[in-house]
Coordinates of C-alpha atoms and ligand atoms in Angstrom, one line a residue:
M971 CA -87.4 43.9 53.5
L972 CA -87.1 41.5 50.5
I973 CA -84.3 39.1 51.0
V974 CA -83.0 36.5 48.5
K975 CA -81.3 33.6 50.3
K976 CA -79.4 30.8 48.5
F977 CA -78.5 27.5 50.1
G978 CA -75.9 25.3 48.5
G979 CA -75.9 21.5 48.2
T980 CA -74.3 20.6 51.6
S981 CA -76.7 23.0 53.4
V982 CA -79.7 20.9 52.1
A983 CA -78.0 17.5 52.0
D984 CA -80.5 15.6 54.2
K985 CA -83.7 15.9 56.1
E986 CA -82.1 17.5 59.2
R987 CA -80.4 20.1 57.2
I988 CA -83.5 20.9 55.1
M989 CA -85.5 21.3 58.4
N990 CA -82.7 23.5 59.8
V991 CA -82.8 25.8 56.7
A992 CA -86.6 25.8 56.8
K993 CA -86.6 27.0 60.4
R994 CA -84.0 29.6 59.8
C995 CA -86.0 31.0 56.9
I996 CA -89.3 30.9 58.9
K997 CA -87.7 33.0 61.7
E998 CA -87.1 35.8 59.3
Y999 CA -90.4 35.4 57.6
Q1000 CA -92.1 35.8 61.0
A1001 CA -90.1 38.9 61.6
G1002 CA -92.0 40.4 58.7
H1003 CA -89.6 40.0 55.7
N1004 CA -90.4 38.7 52.3
L1005 CA -88.3 35.7 51.3
V1006 CA -87.2 34.2 48.0
V1007 CA -85.1 31.1 48.7
V1008 CA -82.9 29.6 46.0
L1009 CA -81.7 26.0 46.4
S1010 CA -79.0 23.8 44.9
A1011 CA -79.5 20.0 44.5
M1012 CA -79.1 18.0 47.7
G1013 CA -75.5 17.1 48.6
K1014 CA -73.7 15.6 45.6
Q1015 CA -76.8 14.9 43.7
T1016 CA -75.6 16.7 40.5
D1017 CA -72.5 14.5 40.4
V1018 CA -74.6 11.4 41.0
L1019 CA -76.8 12.4 38.0
I1020 CA -73.8 13.1 35.8
D1021 CA -72.4 9.6 36.7
M1022 CA -75.7 8.0 35.9
A1023 CA -75.8 9.7 32.5
K1024 CA -72.3 8.7 31.6
D1025 CA -73.0 5.1 32.7
I1026 CA -75.7 4.9 30.1
N1027 CA -73.9 6.9 27.4
P1028 CA -70.3 8.1 27.8
N1029 CA -71.1 11.0 25.6
P1030 CA -74.7 12.2 26.4
S1031 CA -76.3 15.0 24.4
K1032 CA -76.0 18.3 26.3
R1033 CA -79.8 18.8 26.0
E1034 CA -80.6 15.6 27.7
L1035 CA -78.0 16.1 30.3
D1036 CA -79.6 19.4 31.3
M1037 CA -83.0 17.8 31.3
L1038 CA -81.6 15.3 33.8
L1039 CA -79.6 17.8 36.0
T1040 CA -82.6 20.1 36.5
T1041 CA -84.3 17.3 38.4
G1042 CA -81.7 17.7 41.2
E1043 CA -82.8 21.3 42.1
Q1044 CA -86.5 20.4 41.5
T1045 CA -86.2 17.7 44.2
S1046 CA -84.8 20.1 46.8
V1047 CA -87.2 22.9 46.3
A1048 CA -90.3 20.7 46.5
L1049 CA -89.0 19.1 49.7
M1050 CA -88.2 22.5 51.2
A1051 CA -91.8 23.7 50.4
M1052 CA -93.1 20.6 52.1
A1053 CA -90.9 21.2 55.1
M1054 CA -92.0 24.7 55.5
S1055 CA -95.7 23.9 55.2
Y1056 CA -95.2 21.1 57.8
L1057 CA -93.9 23.8 60.1
G1058 CA -97.0 25.8 59.4
V1059 CA -95.8 28.5 57.0
P1060 CA -97.2 28.9 53.5
A1061 CA -94.5 28.2 50.8
V1062 CA -94.5 27.5 47.1
S1063 CA -91.7 25.9 45.0
L1064 CA -91.2 27.1 41.4
N1065 CA -88.8 25.8 38.8
A1066 CA -87.2 27.8 36.0
F1067 CA -90.2 27.1 33.7
Q1068 CA -92.8 28.3 36.2
V1069 CA -90.9 31.4 37.0
A1070 CA -89.9 31.9 33.4
M1071 CA -86.2 32.3 33.8
H1072 CA -85.0 33.0 30.2
T1073 CA -81.5 32.0 29.2
T1074 CA -79.4 31.8 26.1
R1075 CA -79.5 28.7 24.0
S1076 CA -76.3 26.9 25.1
Y1077 CA -77.0 23.8 27.1
G1078 CA -74.6 23.2 30.1
N1079 CA -73.4 26.8 30.2
A1080 CA -76.3 29.1 29.5
R1081 CA -76.5 32.7 30.6
I1082 CA -79.6 34.3 32.1
K1083 CA -81.2 36.9 29.8
R1084 CA -84.4 37.9 31.5
I1085 CA -86.5 36.8 34.5
D1086 CA -90.2 37.3 34.6
I1087 CA -91.1 38.5 38.1
D1088 CA -94.9 38.5 38.0
R1089 CA -95.5 35.0 39.3
I1090 CA -92.9 35.5 42.1
R1091 CA -94.5 38.9 43.1
H1092 CA -97.9 37.4 43.1
E1093 CA -96.8 34.6 45.4
L1094 CA -95.0 37.0 47.7
D1095 CA -98.1 39.2 47.9
Q1096 CA -99.9 36.2 49.2
R1097 CA -97.3 36.1 52.0
K1098 CA -95.8 32.9 50.8
I1099 CA -92.1 32.0 51.0
V1100 CA -91.1 31.5 47.4
I1101 CA -88.6 28.7 46.8
I1102 CA -86.8 28.6 43.4
T1103 CA -84.6 26.1 41.7
G1104 CA -81.1 27.3 41.3
F1105 CA -78.8 26.5 38.3
Q1106 CA -81.5 26.1 35.7
G1107 CA -83.2 28.2 33.0
V1108 CA -85.3 27.8 29.9
N1109 CA -84.1 28.7 26.4
K1110 CA -86.0 29.9 23.3
Y1111 CA -86.9 26.4 22.3
D1112 CA -88.6 25.9 25.6
D1113 CA -85.9 23.4 26.7
Y1114 CA -84.2 23.4 30.1
T1115 CA -80.7 24.7 30.3
T1116 CA -78.2 24.8 33.1
L1117 CA -75.9 27.7 34.0
G1118 CA -72.6 25.8 34.6
R1119 CA -71.4 24.1 37.8
G1120 CA -72.0 26.2 40.8
G1121 CA -74.5 28.2 38.9
S1122 CA -77.1 28.5 41.7
D1123 CA -75.2 31.5 43.1
T1124 CA -75.9 33.2 39.8
T1125 CA -79.6 32.4 39.9
A1126 CA -79.8 34.0 43.3
V1127 CA -78.0 37.2 42.4
A1128 CA -80.0 37.5 39.1
L1129 CA -83.2 37.2 41.1
A1130 CA -82.1 39.7 43.7
A1131 CA -81.3 42.1 40.8
A1132 CA -84.6 41.5 39.0
L1133 CA -86.7 41.9 42.2
H1134 CA -84.6 44.8 43.6
A1135 CA -84.1 42.8 46.7
D1136 CA -82.5 44.5 49.7
K1137 CA -79.8 41.9 49.9
C1138 CA -78.7 38.5 48.6
E1139 CA -77.3 36.1 51.1
I1140 CA -75.3 33.0 49.9
F1141 CA -75.3 30.4 52.6
T1142 CA -72.7 27.7 52.3
D1143 CA -70.5 25.3 54.3
V1144 CA -67.9 27.8 55.3
D1145 CA -68.6 31.0 57.2
G1146 CA -67.4 33.5 54.5
V1147 CA -64.8 34.2 51.9
Y1148 CA -61.3 33.4 53.1
T1149 CA -57.9 34.5 51.8
A1150 CA -57.6 31.0 50.3
D1151 CA -59.7 27.8 50.4
P1152 CA -59.8 27.1 54.2
R1153 CA -59.9 23.4 53.4
I1154 CA -56.5 23.6 51.8
V1155 CA -54.7 26.4 53.5
K1156 CA -54.9 26.0 57.3
N1157 CA -53.8 29.6 58.0
A1158 CA -56.4 31.1 55.7
R1159 CA -58.2 34.1 57.2
K1160 CA -61.8 35.1 56.9
M1161 CA -62.4 38.5 55.2
K1162 CA -65.0 40.9 56.6
E1163 CA -65.3 42.6 53.2
I1164 CA -64.0 42.1 49.7
T1165 CA -64.5 44.2 46.6
Y1166 CA -66.5 42.8 43.6
D1167 CA -63.4 43.0 41.4
E1168 CA -61.2 41.1 43.8
M1169 CA -63.9 38.5 44.4
L1170 CA -64.5 38.2 40.6
D1171 CA -60.8 37.4 40.1
L1172 CA -60.6 34.9 42.9
A1173 CA -63.8 33.2 41.7
T1174 CA -62.6 33.1 38.0
L1175 CA -59.2 31.7 39.1
G1176 CA -60.8 28.8 41.0
A1177 CA -62.1 30.0 44.4
G1178 CA -65.3 27.9 44.1
V1179 CA -67.1 29.6 47.0
L1180 CA -69.0 31.8 44.5
H1181 CA -69.8 31.2 40.8
N1182 CA -67.9 33.9 39.0
R1183 CA -70.9 35.1 37.0
S1184 CA -72.8 35.8 40.2
V1185 CA -70.1 38.3 41.1
E1186 CA -70.2 39.9 37.7
L1187 CA -74.0 40.3 38.0
A1188 CA -73.8 41.6 41.6
K1189 CA -71.3 44.3 40.4
K1190 CA -73.3 45.2 37.4
Y1191 CA -76.6 45.7 39.3
G1192 CA -75.1 46.8 42.7
V1193 CA -76.6 43.8 44.5
K1194 CA -75.6 43.7 48.2
L1195 CA -74.0 40.3 48.4
V1196 CA -73.2 38.4 51.6
V1197 CA -71.5 35.0 51.9
R1198 CA -72.1 33.2 55.2
S1199 CA -72.6 29.8 56.9
S1200 CA -75.8 27.9 56.9
M1201 CA -74.7 26.1 60.1
S1202 CA -73.9 29.1 62.3
E1203 CA -75.0 32.7 62.9
A1204 CA -71.4 34.0 62.2
E1205 CA -71.4 37.3 60.3
G1206 CA -69.9 36.3 57.0
T1207 CA -68.2 38.3 54.2
I1208 CA -69.8 41.3 52.5
V1209 CA -68.9 41.6 48.8
K1210 CA -69.2 45.3 47.6
E1211 CA -67.9 48.0 45.4
E1212 CA -65.4 49.6 47.8
T1213 CA -64.1 48.4 51.1
K1214 CA -63.0 50.5 54.0
L1215 CA -60.2 48.3 54.9
E1216 CA -56.7 49.1 53.8
R1217 CA -55.8 47.3 50.7
M1218 CA -53.4 44.4 51.1
L1219 CA -50.8 43.8 48.5
V1220 CA -52.3 40.5 47.7
S1221 CA -55.9 39.8 48.8
G1222 CA -56.1 36.1 48.2
V1223 CA -54.8 32.9 46.7
A1224 CA -56.8 30.5 44.4
A1225 CA -56.2 27.2 42.7
D1226 CA -57.9 25.6 39.8
K1227 CA -57.4 21.9 39.0
N1228 CA -59.7 21.8 36.0
V1229 CA -56.8 22.4 33.6
T1230 CA -55.2 20.5 30.7
R1231 CA -51.9 21.5 29.1
I1232 CA -51.5 20.8 25.4
S1233 CA -48.3 21.1 23.4
L1234 CA -48.0 21.2 19.7
I1235 CA -44.3 20.4 18.9
G1236 CA -42.5 21.1 15.6
L1237 CA -44.8 23.6 14.0
K1238 CA -43.4 25.4 11.0
N1239 CA -41.7 28.7 12.0
V1240 CA -43.7 30.9 9.6
P1241 CA -46.3 33.6 10.0
G1242 CA -50.0 32.6 10.7
I1243 CA -49.4 29.4 12.6
A1244 CA -50.6 30.7 15.9
F1245 CA -53.6 32.2 14.2
K1246 CA -54.5 28.9 12.7
V1247 CA -54.2 26.9 15.9
F1248 CA -56.3 29.3 18.0
D1249 CA -58.8 29.9 15.3
I1250 CA -59.5 26.2 15.1
L1251 CA -60.0 26.0 18.8
A1252 CA -62.2 29.1 18.9
K1253 CA -64.4 27.7 16.2
A1254 CA -64.8 24.6 18.3
N1255 CA -65.9 26.8 21.2
I1256 CA -62.8 26.0 23.3
N1257 CA -61.5 28.7 25.6
V1258 CA -57.8 29.0 25.8
D1259 CA -56.2 30.3 28.9
M1260 CA -52.4 30.5 29.2
I1261 CA -50.3 30.5 26.0
L1262 CA -46.6 29.9 25.5
Q1263 CA -44.7 29.9 22.2
S1264 CA -41.1 28.9 22.0
I1265 CA -38.4 28.3 19.4
G1266 CA -37.9 24.6 18.8
R1267 CA -35.2 22.8 16.9
S1268 CA -34.2 23.9 13.3
E1269 CA -36.8 26.2 11.7
T1270 CA -39.7 25.0 14.0
K1271 CA -41.6 26.3 16.9
D1272 CA -43.6 24.8 19.7
I1273 CA -46.9 26.2 21.1
T1274 CA -48.2 25.2 24.5
F1275 CA -51.5 26.3 26.0
T1276 CA -54.0 25.4 28.7
I1277 CA -57.7 24.8 28.5
A1278 CA -60.3 23.5 30.9
Q1279 CA -60.0 19.7 31.4
D1280 CA -63.6 19.1 30.2
S1281 CA -62.6 20.5 26.7
R1282 CA -59.5 18.2 26.4
D1283 CA -61.1 15.5 24.2
D1284 CA -62.7 18.1 21.9
A1285 CA -59.4 20.0 21.5
I1286 CA -57.3 17.0 20.7
K1287 CA -59.9 15.8 18.2
V1288 CA -60.0 19.1 16.2
L1289 CA -56.2 19.5 16.3
E1290 CA -55.7 16.0 15.1
E1291 CA -58.2 16.6 12.3
K1292 CA -56.2 19.6 11.2
K1293 CA -52.8 18.0 11.5
D1294 CA -52.0 18.5 7.8
L1295 CA -53.0 22.1 7.8
L1296 CA -51.0 22.9 10.9
G1297 CA -48.0 20.6 10.1
Y1298 CA -46.9 19.8 13.6
S1299 CA -44.8 16.7 14.3
E1300 CA -46.2 15.8 17.7
I1301 CA -49.1 16.6 20.0
S1302 CA -48.9 16.0 23.8
D1303 CA -51.2 16.7 26.7
N1304 CA -51.1 16.6 30.5
S1305 CA -54.1 16.9 32.8
K1306 CA -52.1 16.4 36.0
V1307 CA -51.5 20.1 36.2
A1308 CA -53.1 23.0 38.1
K1309 CA -53.1 26.7 38.2
V1310 CA -52.2 28.6 41.4
S1311 CA -52.9 32.4 41.4
I1312 CA -52.5 35.4 43.6
V1313 CA -54.9 38.3 43.2
G1314 CA -54.8 41.8 44.5
A1315 CA -55.3 45.3 43.3
G1316 CA -52.4 46.4 45.5
M1317 CA -49.8 44.6 43.3
M1318 CA -50.4 47.1 40.5
S1319 CA -48.1 49.7 42.1
N1320 CA -45.7 47.3 43.8
P1321 CA -43.0 45.7 41.8
G1322 CA -41.6 42.4 43.0
V1323 CA -44.8 40.7 43.9
A1324 CA -44.3 38.0 41.2
A1325 CA -40.7 37.5 42.3
K1326 CA -41.9 37.0 45.8
M1327 CA -44.4 34.4 44.7
F1328 CA -41.7 32.5 42.7
E1329 CA -39.3 32.6 45.6
A1330 CA -41.9 31.0 47.9
L1331 CA -42.4 28.3 45.3
Y1332 CA -38.7 27.8 44.9
N1333 CA -38.3 27.5 48.7
A1334 CA -41.0 24.9 48.7
D1335 CA -39.1 23.1 45.9
I1336 CA -42.0 23.4 43.4
N1337 CA -41.3 23.6 39.7
I1338 CA -43.2 26.1 37.6
N1339 CA -44.3 25.0 34.1
M1340 CA -45.9 28.2 32.8
I1341 CA -46.5 31.7 34.0
S1342 CA -49.0 34.4 33.1
T1343 CA -49.7 37.7 34.6
S1344 CA -52.0 40.7 34.5
E1345 CA -51.9 44.0 36.4
I1346 CA -53.7 42.5 39.4
R1347 CA -52.8 38.8 39.3
V1348 CA -50.0 36.3 38.8
T1349 CA -50.8 32.7 37.8
V1350 CA -48.4 29.7 37.6
L1351 CA -49.0 26.3 36.2
I1352 CA -47.6 23.5 38.4
D1353 CA -48.0 19.8 38.9
V1354 CA -51.3 19.0 40.5
K1355 CA -49.6 17.0 43.3
D1356 CA -47.9 20.2 44.5
V1357 CA -51.1 22.3 44.8
E1358 CA -51.6 22.1 48.6
K1359 CA -47.9 22.8 49.3
A1360 CA -47.9 25.7 46.8
M1361 CA -51.0 27.3 48.1
N1362 CA -49.8 27.2 51.7
A1363 CA -46.3 28.5 50.8
V1364 CA -47.6 31.3 48.7
H1365 CA -50.4 32.3 51.1
D1366 CA -48.1 32.6 54.1
T1367 CA -45.3 34.4 52.3
F1368 CA -47.6 37.4 51.7
G1369 CA -48.6 37.6 55.3
L1370 CA -52.2 36.7 54.7
E1371 CA -52.4 34.3 57.7
E1372 CA -54.2 35.1 60.9
Ligands
ADP791 P1 -72.2 25.3 47.9 O1 -72.6 23.9 47.7 O2 -72.8 25.9 49.2 O3 -72.4 26.2 46.8 P2 -69.4 25.2 47.3 O4 -68.7 23.9 47.5 O5 -69.8 25.5 45.9 O6 -70.7 25.2 48.2 O7 -68.5 26.4 47.9 C1 -68.0 26.3 49.2 C2 -66.6 25.8 49.2 O8 -65.7 26.7 48.5 C3 -66.0 25.7 50.5 O9 -66.3 24.5 51.2 C4 -64.5 25.8 50.3 O10 -63.8 24.6 50.3 C5 -64.4 26.4 48.9 N1 -63.6 27.6 48.7 C6 -62.6 27.8 47.7 N2 -62.0 28.9 47.9 C7 -62.5 29.5 49.0 C8 -62.3 30.8 49.6 N3 -61.4 31.7 49.2 N4 -63.0 31.1 50.7 C9 -64.0 30.2 51.2 N5 -64.2 29.0 50.6 C10 -63.5 28.7 49.5
LIG792 N1 -76.2 21.8 41.7 C1 -75.3 22.5 40.8 C2 -73.9 22.0 40.9 O1 -73.6 21.1 41.7 C3 -75.4 24.0 40.9 C4 -75.0 24.5 42.3 O2 -74.9 23.8 43.2 O3 -74.7 25.7 42.3 O4 -73.1 22.5 40.2
MG793 MG1 -71.4 26.6 45.0

């Protein structure tokens, strides 16, 4: 079998853990399998590097930031190869350049376009364990790029697809995918299986256990994906097309704190204003999520929307530059907000799911600032201080607890 195994930051945070991962991989190698191992940077190294960059220059160029961040993964793969060879097994580490992991141009948020597999195949044919840097790629200018925070999962799935691996195992610091983040919701339950679609929604709405694009790719290429613990032999969660289990009304709850709410007050109540606001944001490459338009005082309207917190400064800047064109009287923003969402294919045919969620929030005395829904999810925007209370209340009201 050819297996792609990915280990996250906590799983390779120090010498003991690196040795532990090395031994675990070697056991499977000795059972006759071919292994490609994808690693994240050690512990919180990516955060440390970002802080170092911002200490030197609060607004570093995205190219240089990627150049810096790729060193995190390069450190862990080299140390892992050393650990394995110390334990007597041939291993080789490769970075994105050496593999040739081609991505789109955009620094900080690149997408994988193509992976050359010749070098990897060649090393596997020599019976080496091949250890590859997660999270990074190379663009058409021969510059390093990164895939967005948490992107090593996507590297692993993309490699599994390119190599037609038998499975892709994501090893992390929890033993599978839960009905909600087990660090926040004490009654969260581990799922044996989950569909690609449900996992994609949970990941997109804030369940950081998998990078959402890794799920997208796994679905597209039919990669058999497993999430499990690097610290135990527990079975983990299988992510796949269809599950045998009976569908629950709601499959999980997710929260996202990387949110800023922006309000434009006193816009003219004439056609074309919403177009102008969102066109300006789109041209600045800012993704808008929830949108609310309401009638203001005399002949005016207000538009409120949410964006990722990292885009807050850029958004305020472009909107202030266009103040005359848009003609608003006031702009305000709040980053002390968060989204809490419920996800589940079962809600499509069941009215009353949203009401039940709102009732749970009401009973917990939590105020809702904004609401958005689709066929299979409901999202509310609340104050960030209420997130834990809200997640627990919503989770338990749908009977998801153990
Ligand atoms: P890694 O460094 O291994 O990639 P991450 O921190 O990216 O680890 O992802 C694992 C974390 O995801 C867990 O520690 C947990 O707090 C969080 N998490 C959020 N939602 C979920 C969920 N539904 N199920 C499991 N873990 C979740
Ligand atoms: N090291 C990167 C990060 O912290 C990528 C990853 O861990 O998946 O975001
Ligand atoms: Mg991760």
